[in-house]
Amino acid sequence: MTNKTYAADPTRTTIAVHGGRQVLMNTIFDLLVSKGFEIQTDQRILEEYPILADSHWEGKKGDLLFKAEIYPAGFKLQFYQEVVTQNPNGGYYDFDKYQKMPYLIRLQFIVTRNAVCNLLEAEGYTNKAKPQFKYAMDKVLFSIRDSCHFEEGQDTDGYTPEDYNNKDRDKKAIFNGQMKYFRGYDGRLRRGIVYHNLNNMWWVIVNKYEYRNVASFNLFDVEPGQMPERRIQRKTIPERIRVQKLRDKFKLLGLDYGLLDEGHIQMLRSHLTHEFKHFAGEITFNLSPARKKDIKVLKRTGLQYAVIQVDGDYFSRREAITFNANGFIGFAGWASDYNLLPFANAFEKWMNWLTEVIEVTA
């Protein structure tokens, strides 16, 4: 049975249909003609390669043009324009055809593309083009989950790859969601939140919209005393630095997994809920419903691991706070520095409460 798929990327002007036949292409041509397109045999192909003329077409509606061809594995339509071009041979040969389209031509193309895609969907075809994301975190998480190495149900936060792929410059283990430093191509010191890519390469989310792909041996930590003297003085501590201090404080207070039980984790959830209600950020947070598999506590040794997840305006079940089995405590590794604030506040208040409870019950 033919795999009925097509590819129509939102930022490209090609519609490619896998396994499409002449009957379906004729149906699309009829649709385009009904919308005002004029379609004919590709005149250049007819003149230079007449033997291929029966499989190549061209069409236009005002300034919006397209070329189409059919081949054994399917067919494709390539839309373009000749108003704003860079290639001396014309707009059909330009890269970034979508980006070069003037505004009104682009709108006309979008309407046309949507009509063709709706027709294909009605015929039982599925769009296999990769989705486009605005934010760097969403792009990186999609790349991880789209990888052939990702197993469904695998938690990206706190995940540790093989030892030979997760050692930084100083031979320290790297965990997803950590903040690490690296040197840019210009030699400047940069930092970001890391997620494992493939082999020893790590995605580094530098800011809301920007990310890099950096080898593990180029990542490192910087202690406060090692920072260059010339730097911008901040009035507040960045949240990513603050959560590392909270991890350190957790150990300094003598806290460990063996002291924790399910009731303690439930209290942390309560603190998170309270912080979410008073957080004036760009995302509205709500705790994801707790599942039985999210926590494991043994009578003799205490907490083994715990996963607390959060839902947002456009996502569900991302990491809130994770007590990983390897001892690493993860804090919303996907979040921007500002959106990390309620998670850090909740954990700090929870630790203060926890030390009082332990002292009372000791």
mmCIF file of C-alpha atoms in Angstrom:
data_model
loop_
_atom_site.group_PDB
_atom_site.id
_atom_site.type_symbol
_atom_site.label_atom_id
_atom_site.label_comp_id
_atom_site.label_asym_id
_atom_site.label_seq_id
_atom_site.Cartn_x
_atom_site.Cartn_y
_atom_site.Cartn_z
ATOM 1 C CA MET A 1 0.000 0.000 0.000
ATOM 2 C CA THR A 2 1.340 3.449 -0.965
ATOM 3 C CA ASN A 3 2.422 5.630 1.915
ATOM 4 C CA LYS A 4 0.149 8.651 1.450
ATOM 5 C CA THR A 5 2.293 11.535 2.638
ATOM 6 C CA TYR A 6 3.299 14.958 1.421
ATOM 7 C CA ALA A 7 5.671 17.695 2.588
ATOM 8 C CA ALA A 8 4.682 21.360 2.783
ATOM 9 C CA ASP A 9 7.029 23.265 5.087
ATOM 10 C CA PRO A 10 5.491 26.559 6.358
ATOM 11 C CA THR A 11 8.653 28.505 5.423
ATOM 12 C CA ARG A 12 9.248 26.926 2.003
ATOM 13 C CA THR A 13 7.423 27.182 -1.300
ATOM 14 C CA THR A 14 7.570 23.518 -2.353
ATOM 15 C CA ILE A 15 4.714 21.046 -2.045
ATOM 16 C CA ALA A 16 6.017 17.511 -2.657
ATOM 17 C CA VAL A 17 3.599 14.560 -2.775
ATOM 18 C CA HIS A 18 5.017 11.082 -2.153
ATOM 19 C CA GLY A 19 3.394 8.476 -4.369
ATOM 20 C CA GLY A 20 1.128 11.026 -6.065
ATOM 21 C CA ARG A 21 -0.194 10.082 -9.501
ATOM 22 C CA GLN A 22 -1.339 12.029 -12.568
ATOM 23 C CA VAL A 23 -5.012 11.867 -11.543
ATOM 24 C CA LEU A 24 -4.272 13.627 -8.244
ATOM 25 C CA MET A 25 -2.059 16.219 -9.954
ATOM 26 C CA ASN A 26 -4.851 16.953 -12.443
ATOM 27 C CA THR A 27 -7.226 17.471 -9.505
ATOM 28 C CA ILE A 28 -4.794 19.996 -8.019
ATOM 29 C CA PHE A 29 -4.468 21.739 -11.389
ATOM 30 C CA ASP A 30 -8.272 21.995 -11.603
ATOM 31 C CA LEU A 31 -8.288 23.579 -8.156
ATOM 32 C CA LEU A 32 -5.614 26.098 -9.153
ATOM 33 C CA VAL A 33 -7.440 26.985 -12.389
ATOM 34 C CA SER A 34 -10.611 27.597 -10.366
ATOM 35 C CA LYS A 35 -8.630 30.088 -8.299
ATOM 36 C CA GLY A 36 -7.425 32.013 -11.349
ATOM 37 C CA PHE A 37 -4.181 30.282 -12.349
ATOM 38 C CA GLU A 38 -3.227 29.782 -15.973
ATOM 39 C CA ILE A 39 -1.398 26.472 -16.524
ATOM 40 C CA GLN A 40 0.528 25.192 -19.518
ATOM 41 C CA THR A 41 3.410 22.907 -20.478
ATOM 42 C CA ASP A 42 6.769 24.240 -19.244
ATOM 43 C CA GLN A 43 7.926 26.166 -22.326
ATOM 44 C CA ARG A 44 11.649 25.914 -21.592
ATOM 45 C CA ILE A 45 11.409 22.149 -21.189
ATOM 46 C CA LEU A 46 9.301 21.942 -24.365
ATOM 47 C CA GLU A 47 11.977 23.811 -26.313
ATOM 48 C CA GLU A 48 15.138 22.277 -24.862
ATOM 49 C CA TYR A 49 13.988 18.804 -23.723
ATOM 50 C CA PRO A 50 10.792 17.985 -25.635
ATOM 51 C CA ILE A 51 10.914 14.338 -24.540
ATOM 52 C CA LEU A 52 10.221 15.537 -20.961
ATOM 53 C CA ALA A 53 7.455 17.992 -21.889
ATOM 54 C CA ASP A 54 4.643 15.621 -20.852
ATOM 55 C CA SER A 55 5.866 15.634 -17.244
ATOM 56 C CA HIS A 56 6.625 19.349 -16.696
ATOM 57 C CA TRP A 57 4.205 22.265 -16.315
ATOM 58 C CA GLU A 58 4.227 25.925 -15.318
ATOM 59 C CA GLY A 59 1.521 28.281 -14.117
ATOM 60 C CA LYS A 60 0.887 31.825 -12.964
ATOM 61 C CA LYS A 61 -1.640 34.039 -11.271
ATOM 62 C CA GLY A 62 -0.488 37.626 -11.390
ATOM 63 C CA ASP A 63 3.011 37.714 -9.888
ATOM 64 C CA LEU A 64 2.741 34.308 -8.236
ATOM 65 C CA LEU A 65 4.314 31.617 -10.430
ATOM 66 C CA PHE A 66 4.909 27.890 -10.105
ATOM 67 C CA LYS A 67 6.540 24.981 -11.882
ATOM 68 C CA ALA A 68 5.405 21.381 -11.488
ATOM 69 C CA GLU A 69 6.822 18.023 -12.453
ATOM 70 C CA ILE A 70 5.791 14.413 -12.009
ATOM 71 C CA TYR A 71 8.161 11.466 -11.550
ATOM 72 C CA PRO A 72 7.846 7.774 -10.627
ATOM 73 C CA ALA A 73 7.898 8.421 -6.864
ATOM 74 C CA GLY A 74 5.356 11.262 -6.932
ATOM 75 C CA PHE A 75 5.176 14.902 -7.992
ATOM 76 C CA LYS A 76 5.940 18.386 -6.701
ATOM 77 C CA LEU A 77 4.928 22.014 -7.179
ATOM 78 C CA GLN A 78 7.497 24.796 -6.703
ATOM 79 C CA PHE A 79 6.066 28.313 -6.242
ATOM 80 C CA TYR A 80 8.168 31.462 -6.766
ATOM 81 C CA GLN A 81 8.062 35.080 -7.992
ATOM 82 C CA GLU A 82 10.128 37.365 -10.212
ATOM 83 C CA VAL A 83 9.555 40.704 -8.448
ATOM 84 C CA VAL A 84 12.368 40.460 -5.881
ATOM 85 C CA THR A 85 15.181 38.179 -7.061
ATOM 86 C CA GLN A 86 18.865 37.607 -6.429
ATOM 87 C CA ASN A 87 19.898 34.863 -8.840
ATOM 88 C CA PRO A 88 20.626 36.293 -12.324
ATOM 89 C CA ASN A 89 18.667 33.400 -13.862
ATOM 90 C CA GLY A 90 15.461 34.378 -12.052
ATOM 91 C CA GLY A 91 13.473 33.791 -8.886
ATOM 92 C CA TYR A 92 12.969 30.087 -9.557
ATOM 93 C CA TYR A 93 16.676 29.578 -8.864
ATOM 94 C CA ASP A 94 16.818 31.706 -5.702
ATOM 95 C CA PHE A 95 17.340 30.253 -2.274
ATOM 96 C CA ASP A 96 14.901 31.380 0.453
ATOM 97 C CA LYS A 97 12.072 31.827 -2.027
ATOM 98 C CA TYR A 98 9.520 32.232 0.757
ATOM 99 C CA GLN A 99 11.528 34.919 2.566
ATOM 100 C CA LYS A 100 12.083 36.873 -0.663
ATOM 101 C CA MET A 101 8.398 37.016 -1.568
ATOM 102 C CA PRO A 102 6.893 40.518 -1.226
ATOM 103 C CA TYR A 103 4.158 40.684 1.397
ATOM 104 C CA LEU A 104 1.096 40.519 -0.862
ATOM 105 C CA ILE A 105 2.564 37.766 -3.056
ATOM 106 C CA ARG A 106 3.416 35.800 0.067
ATOM 107 C CA LEU A 107 -0.156 36.095 1.325
ATOM 108 C CA GLN A 108 -1.424 34.909 -2.053
ATOM 109 C CA PHE A 109 0.943 31.943 -1.889
ATOM 110 C CA ILE A 110 -0.151 31.028 1.658
ATOM 111 C CA VAL A 111 -3.811 30.992 0.599
ATOM 112 C CA THR A 112 -2.924 28.817 -2.409
ATOM 113 C CA ARG A 113 -0.761 26.453 -0.369
ATOM 114 C CA ASN A 114 -3.488 26.020 2.252
ATOM 115 C CA ALA A 115 -6.025 25.168 -0.460
ATOM 116 C CA VAL A 116 -3.726 22.542 -1.994
ATOM 117 C CA CYS A 117 -2.892 21.076 1.434
ATOM 118 C CA ASN A 118 -6.590 20.875 2.357
ATOM 119 C CA LEU A 119 -7.231 18.982 -0.871
ATOM 120 C CA LEU A 120 -4.396 16.544 -0.097
ATOM 121 C CA GLU A 121 -5.645 16.032 3.455
ATOM 122 C CA ALA A 122 -9.126 15.289 2.078
ATOM 123 C CA GLU A 123 -7.522 12.651 -0.150
ATOM 124 C CA GLY A 124 -6.014 10.973 2.918
ATOM 125 C CA TYR A 125 -2.484 12.407 2.695
ATOM 126 C CA THR A 126 -0.528 13.459 5.804
ATOM 127 C CA ASN A 127 1.942 16.334 5.955
ATOM 128 C CA LYS A 128 5.356 15.009 7.041
ATOM 129 C CA ALA A 129 7.154 18.367 6.988
ATOM 130 C CA LYS A 130 8.830 19.221 10.286
ATOM 131 C CA PRO A 131 6.991 21.893 12.305
ATOM 132 C CA GLN A 132 8.483 25.358 12.738
ATOM 133 C CA PHE A 133 9.108 26.765 16.216
ATOM 134 C CA LYS A 134 9.606 30.305 17.422
ATOM 135 C CA TYR A 135 11.656 29.589 20.527
ATOM 136 C CA ALA A 136 15.036 27.900 20.829
ATOM 137 C CA MET A 137 13.892 25.556 23.605
ATOM 138 C CA ASP A 138 11.049 24.178 21.483
ATOM 139 C CA LYS A 139 13.407 23.671 18.512
ATOM 140 C CA VAL A 140 15.929 21.776 20.619
ATOM 141 C CA LEU A 141 13.367 19.557 22.356
ATOM 142 C CA PHE A 142 11.789 18.693 19.003
ATOM 143 C CA SER A 143 15.221 17.824 17.565
ATOM 144 C CA ILE A 144 15.895 15.536 20.522
ATOM 145 C CA ARG A 145 12.547 13.743 20.273
ATOM 146 C CA ASP A 146 12.770 13.546 16.481
ATOM 147 C CA SER A 147 16.129 11.756 16.712
ATOM 148 C CA CYS A 148 16.279 8.029 15.993
ATOM 149 C CA HIS A 149 18.096 7.659 19.341
ATOM 150 C CA PHE A 150 15.150 8.983 21.358
ATOM 151 C CA GLU A 151 12.908 6.367 22.945
ATOM 152 C CA GLU A 152 9.245 7.220 23.506
ATOM 153 C CA GLY A 153 8.611 7.883 27.187
ATOM 154 C CA GLN A 154 12.244 8.780 27.824
ATOM 155 C CA ASP A 155 12.658 11.842 30.048
ATOM 156 C CA THR A 156 14.994 14.406 28.476
ATOM 157 C CA ASP A 157 15.610 16.205 31.780
ATOM 158 C CA GLY A 158 18.279 14.696 33.988
ATOM 159 C CA TYR A 159 19.093 12.086 31.342
ATOM 160 C CA THR A 160 22.774 11.132 31.269
ATOM 161 C CA PRO A 161 24.394 9.783 28.066
ATOM 162 C CA GLU A 162 27.369 7.408 27.998
ATOM 163 C CA ASP A 163 30.383 8.457 30.060
ATOM 164 C CA TYR A 164 32.535 9.091 26.994
ATOM 165 C CA ASN A 165 29.965 11.586 25.643
ATOM 166 C CA ASN A 166 29.094 13.544 28.786
ATOM 167 C CA LYS A 167 32.444 14.794 30.097
ATOM 168 C CA ASP A 168 33.163 18.515 29.930
ATOM 169 C CA ARG A 169 36.568 20.146 29.535
ATOM 170 C CA ASP A 170 37.408 19.384 33.166
ATOM 171 C CA LYS A 171 36.164 15.751 32.984
ATOM 172 C CA LYS A 172 33.030 16.567 34.991
ATOM 173 C CA ALA A 173 29.737 14.867 34.100
ATOM 174 C CA ILE A 174 27.248 16.941 32.131
ATOM 175 C CA PHE A 175 23.504 16.661 32.769
ATOM 176 C CA ASN A 176 20.579 17.881 30.697
ATOM 177 C CA GLY A 177 19.275 21.172 32.066
ATOM 178 C CA GLN A 178 22.621 22.325 33.473
ATOM 179 C CA MET A 179 24.095 25.730 32.730
ATOM 180 C CA LYS A 180 27.514 25.487 31.072
ATOM 181 C CA TYR A 181 29.997 27.977 29.626
ATOM 182 C CA PHE A 182 31.784 27.857 26.273
ATOM 183 C CA ARG A 183 33.798 30.130 24.003
ATOM 184 C CA GLY A 184 32.139 31.495 20.875
ATOM 185 C CA TYR A 185 33.869 31.709 17.488
ATOM 186 C CA ASP A 186 34.932 35.248 18.417
ATOM 187 C CA GLY A 187 36.557 34.029 21.641
ATOM 188 C CA ARG A 188 33.933 35.629 23.870
ATOM 189 C CA LEU A 189 32.722 33.756 26.928
ATOM 190 C CA ARG A 190 29.146 32.527 26.510
ATOM 191 C CA ARG A 191 26.817 30.354 28.521
ATOM 192 C CA GLY A 192 23.547 28.462 28.125
ATOM 193 C CA ILE A 193 21.406 25.511 29.140
ATOM 194 C CA VAL A 194 22.670 22.217 27.717
ATOM 195 C CA TYR A 195 20.831 19.207 26.263
ATOM 196 C CA HIS A 196 22.502 16.156 24.768
ATOM 197 C CA ASN A 197 22.367 15.957 20.970
ATOM 198 C CA LEU A 198 24.315 13.085 19.372
ATOM 199 C CA ASN A 199 27.637 11.473 20.345
ATOM 200 C CA ASN A 200 29.616 14.135 22.257
ATOM 201 C CA MET A 201 27.689 17.102 20.819
ATOM 202 C CA TRP A 202 25.377 19.143 23.049
ATOM 203 C CA TRP A 203 22.706 21.699 22.229
ATOM 204 C CA VAL A 204 23.314 24.919 24.184
ATOM 205 C CA ILE A 205 20.308 27.231 24.512
ATOM 206 C CA VAL A 206 21.903 30.674 24.694
ATOM 207 C CA ASN A 207 18.741 32.757 24.933
ATOM 208 C CA LYS A 208 15.049 32.693 24.051
ATOM 209 C CA TYR A 209 15.664 32.469 20.316
ATOM 210 C CA GLU A 210 19.277 31.294 19.899
ATOM 211 C CA TYR A 211 21.028 27.963 20.411
ATOM 212 C CA ARG A 212 24.379 26.405 19.509
ATOM 213 C CA ASN A 213 25.760 22.910 18.953
ATOM 214 C CA VAL A 214 28.907 22.517 21.079
ATOM 215 C CA ALA A 215 31.219 19.559 21.712
ATOM 216 C CA SER A 216 31.301 18.331 25.309
ATOM 217 C CA PHE A 217 35.040 19.017 25.666
ATOM 218 C CA ASN A 218 34.391 22.713 24.926
ATOM 219 C CA LEU A 219 31.910 23.069 27.790
ATOM 220 C CA PHE A 220 33.000 24.033 31.285
ATOM 221 C CA ASP A 221 31.969 25.625 34.574
ATOM 222 C CA VAL A 222 33.185 29.020 35.740
ATOM 223 C CA GLU A 223 33.532 29.769 39.417
ATOM 224 C CA PRO A 224 32.790 33.344 40.543
ATOM 225 C CA GLY A 225 36.467 34.035 41.223
ATOM 226 C CA GLN A 226 37.439 32.895 37.745
ATOM 227 C CA MET A 227 35.190 35.313 35.877
ATOM 228 C CA PRO A 228 36.941 38.037 33.831
ATOM 229 C CA GLU A 229 37.219 41.297 35.755
ATOM 230 C CA ARG A 230 35.511 43.381 33.054
ATOM 231 C CA ARG A 231 31.887 42.342 33.129
ATOM 232 C CA ILE A 232 28.471 43.908 33.570
ATOM 233 C CA GLN A 233 27.552 44.135 37.214
ATOM 234 C CA ARG A 234 24.096 42.682 37.830
ATOM 235 C CA LYS A 235 21.878 43.757 40.696
ATOM 236 C CA THR A 236 20.302 40.310 40.864
ATOM 237 C CA ILE A 237 21.750 36.824 40.565
ATOM 238 C CA PRO A 238 20.666 35.046 37.349
ATOM 239 C CA GLU A 239 18.225 32.265 38.173
ATOM 240 C CA ARG A 240 20.416 29.583 36.569
ATOM 241 C CA ILE A 241 23.224 30.509 38.937
ATOM 242 C CA ARG A 242 20.746 30.687 41.789
ATOM 243 C CA VAL A 243 19.442 27.131 41.242
ATOM 244 C CA GLN A 244 22.995 25.802 41.315
ATOM 245 C CA LYS A 245 23.420 27.562 44.647
ATOM 246 C CA LEU A 246 20.175 25.903 45.798
ATOM 247 C CA ARG A 247 21.585 22.490 44.855
ATOM 248 C CA ASP A 248 24.700 23.289 46.869
ATOM 249 C CA LYS A 249 22.601 24.531 49.799
ATOM 250 C CA PHE A 250 20.594 21.291 49.756
ATOM 251 C CA LYS A 251 23.831 19.399 50.449
ATOM 252 C CA LEU A 252 25.230 21.946 52.921
ATOM 253 C CA LEU A 253 22.089 21.671 55.044
ATOM 254 C CA GLY A 254 22.721 17.951 55.335
ATOM 255 C CA LEU A 255 19.663 17.054 53.284
ATOM 256 C CA ASP A 256 19.628 13.944 51.132
ATOM 257 C CA TYR A 257 17.156 11.606 49.463
ATOM 258 C CA GLY A 258 17.163 9.256 52.446
ATOM 259 C CA LEU A 259 15.381 11.903 54.542
ATOM 260 C CA LEU A 260 12.568 12.487 52.057
ATOM 261 C CA ASP A 261 9.224 10.766 51.711
ATOM 262 C CA GLU A 262 6.094 11.233 49.599
ATOM 263 C CA GLY A 263 4.656 13.798 52.015
ATOM 264 C CA HIS A 264 7.722 16.014 51.600
ATOM 265 C CA ILE A 265 7.366 15.910 47.804
ATOM 266 C CA GLN A 266 3.671 16.765 48.119
ATOM 267 C CA MET A 267 4.611 19.831 50.172
ATOM 268 C CA LEU A 268 7.006 20.906 47.405
ATOM 269 C CA ARG A 269 4.112 20.626 44.951
ATOM 270 C CA SER A 270 2.089 22.894 47.245
ATOM 271 C CA HIS A 271 4.862 25.495 47.286
ATOM 272 C CA LEU A 272 5.040 25.385 43.493
ATOM 273 C CA THR A 273 1.279 25.891 43.179
ATOM 274 C CA HIS A 274 1.492 28.908 45.476
ATOM 275 C CA GLU A 275 4.344 30.460 43.480
ATOM 276 C CA PHE A 276 2.542 29.895 40.169
ATOM 277 C CA LYS A 277 -0.502 31.824 41.431
ATOM 278 C CA HIS A 278 1.647 34.865 42.213
ATOM 279 C CA PHE A 279 3.935 34.692 39.174
ATOM 280 C CA ALA A 280 3.449 37.535 36.683
ATOM 281 C CA GLY A 281 5.255 36.003 33.714
ATOM 282 C CA GLU A 282 4.713 35.360 30.040
ATOM 283 C CA ILE A 283 3.455 31.813 30.702
ATOM 284 C CA THR A 284 0.651 30.635 32.986
ATOM 285 C CA PHE A 285 1.842 27.548 34.868
ATOM 286 C CA ASN A 286 -0.181 24.713 36.403
ATOM 287 C CA LEU A 287 1.142 21.510 37.929
ATOM 288 C CA SER A 288 0.602 18.403 35.816
ATOM 289 C CA PRO A 289 -1.467 15.694 37.560
ATOM 290 C CA ALA A 290 0.726 13.413 39.654
ATOM 291 C CA ARG A 291 1.166 9.835 38.419
ATOM 292 C CA LYS A 292 2.092 6.743 40.405
ATOM 293 C CA LYS A 293 5.250 6.209 38.350
ATOM 294 C CA ASP A 294 6.477 9.762 39.098
ATOM 295 C CA ILE A 295 7.792 8.871 42.546
ATOM 296 C CA LYS A 296 9.510 5.926 44.202
ATOM 297 C CA VAL A 297 10.144 5.739 47.949
ATOM 298 C CA LEU A 298 11.573 2.755 49.821
ATOM 299 C CA LYS A 299 10.938 2.230 53.532
ATOM 300 C CA ARG A 300 14.584 1.689 54.434
ATOM 301 C CA THR A 301 16.424 4.051 52.107
ATOM 302 C CA GLY A 302 13.842 6.761 51.470
ATOM 303 C CA LEU A 303 13.298 8.590 48.199
ATOM 304 C CA GLN A 304 14.766 6.961 45.071
ATOM 305 C CA TYR A 305 13.506 9.533 42.561
ATOM 306 C CA ALA A 306 10.645 11.993 42.068
ATOM 307 C CA VAL A 307 9.335 13.810 39.017
ATOM 308 C CA ILE A 308 7.194 16.942 39.246
ATOM 309 C CA GLN A 309 5.947 18.263 35.903
ATOM 310 C CA VAL A 310 4.182 21.412 34.750
ATOM 311 C CA ASP A 311 1.675 22.421 32.067
ATOM 312 C CA GLY A 312 1.832 25.773 30.266
ATOM 313 C CA ASP A 313 -0.177 27.735 27.737
ATOM 314 C CA TYR A 314 1.198 25.769 24.775
ATOM 315 C CA PHE A 315 2.804 22.657 26.279
ATOM 316 C CA SER A 316 2.192 19.916 28.811
ATOM 317 C CA ARG A 317 4.300 17.785 31.140
ATOM 318 C CA ARG A 318 7.576 19.615 31.026
ATOM 319 C CA GLU A 319 10.015 19.336 33.905
ATOM 320 C CA ALA A 320 9.219 21.426 36.983
ATOM 321 C CA ILE A 321 11.595 19.917 39.563
ATOM 322 C CA THR A 322 13.153 16.449 39.246
ATOM 323 C CA PHE A 323 14.975 14.436 41.891
ATOM 324 C CA ASN A 324 16.911 12.158 39.543
ATOM 325 C CA ALA A 325 18.074 8.709 40.618
ATOM 326 C CA ASN A 326 21.687 9.806 40.022
ATOM 327 C CA GLY A 327 21.339 12.553 42.672
ATOM 328 C CA PHE A 328 21.062 15.494 40.276
ATOM 329 C CA ILE A 329 18.169 17.864 41.017
ATOM 330 C CA GLY A 330 16.784 19.375 37.824
ATOM 331 C CA PHE A 331 14.992 22.732 37.668
ATOM 332 C CA ALA A 332 12.786 23.386 34.595
ATOM 333 C CA GLY A 333 15.694 22.908 32.204
ATOM 334 C CA TRP A 334 13.547 24.200 29.299
ATOM 335 C CA ALA A 335 12.690 27.564 30.928
ATOM 336 C CA SER A 336 14.131 31.011 30.304
ATOM 337 C CA ASP A 337 15.944 32.679 33.196
ATOM 338 C CA TYR A 338 12.899 34.751 34.195
ATOM 339 C CA ASN A 339 10.419 31.869 33.911
ATOM 340 C CA LEU A 340 12.644 29.836 36.219
ATOM 341 C CA LEU A 341 11.848 32.230 39.081
ATOM 342 C CA PRO A 342 8.770 30.464 40.603
ATOM 343 C CA PHE A 343 10.541 27.088 40.571
ATOM 344 C CA ALA A 344 13.581 28.469 42.401
ATOM 345 C CA ASN A 345 11.425 30.379 44.899
ATOM 346 C CA ALA A 346 9.323 27.313 45.667
ATOM 347 C CA PHE A 347 12.357 25.073 46.190
ATOM 348 C CA GLU A 348 14.068 27.570 48.491
ATOM 349 C CA LYS A 349 10.956 28.007 50.668
ATOM 350 C CA TRP A 350 10.461 24.237 50.688
ATOM 351 C CA MET A 351 14.036 23.680 51.909
ATOM 352 C CA ASN A 352 13.507 26.181 54.742
ATOM 353 C CA TRP A 353 10.298 24.355 55.723
ATOM 354 C CA LEU A 354 12.011 20.977 55.425
ATOM 355 C CA THR A 355 14.859 21.858 57.792
ATOM 356 C CA GLU A 356 12.341 22.958 60.397
ATOM 357 C CA VAL A 357 10.359 19.723 60.036
ATOM 358 C CA ILE A 358 13.475 17.588 60.297
ATOM 359 C CA GLU A 359 14.662 19.450 63.369
ATOM 360 C CA VAL A 360 11.255 19.007 65.038
ATOM 361 C CA THR A 361 10.969 15.306 64.236
ATOM 362 C CA ALA A 362 14.642 14.421 64.762
#
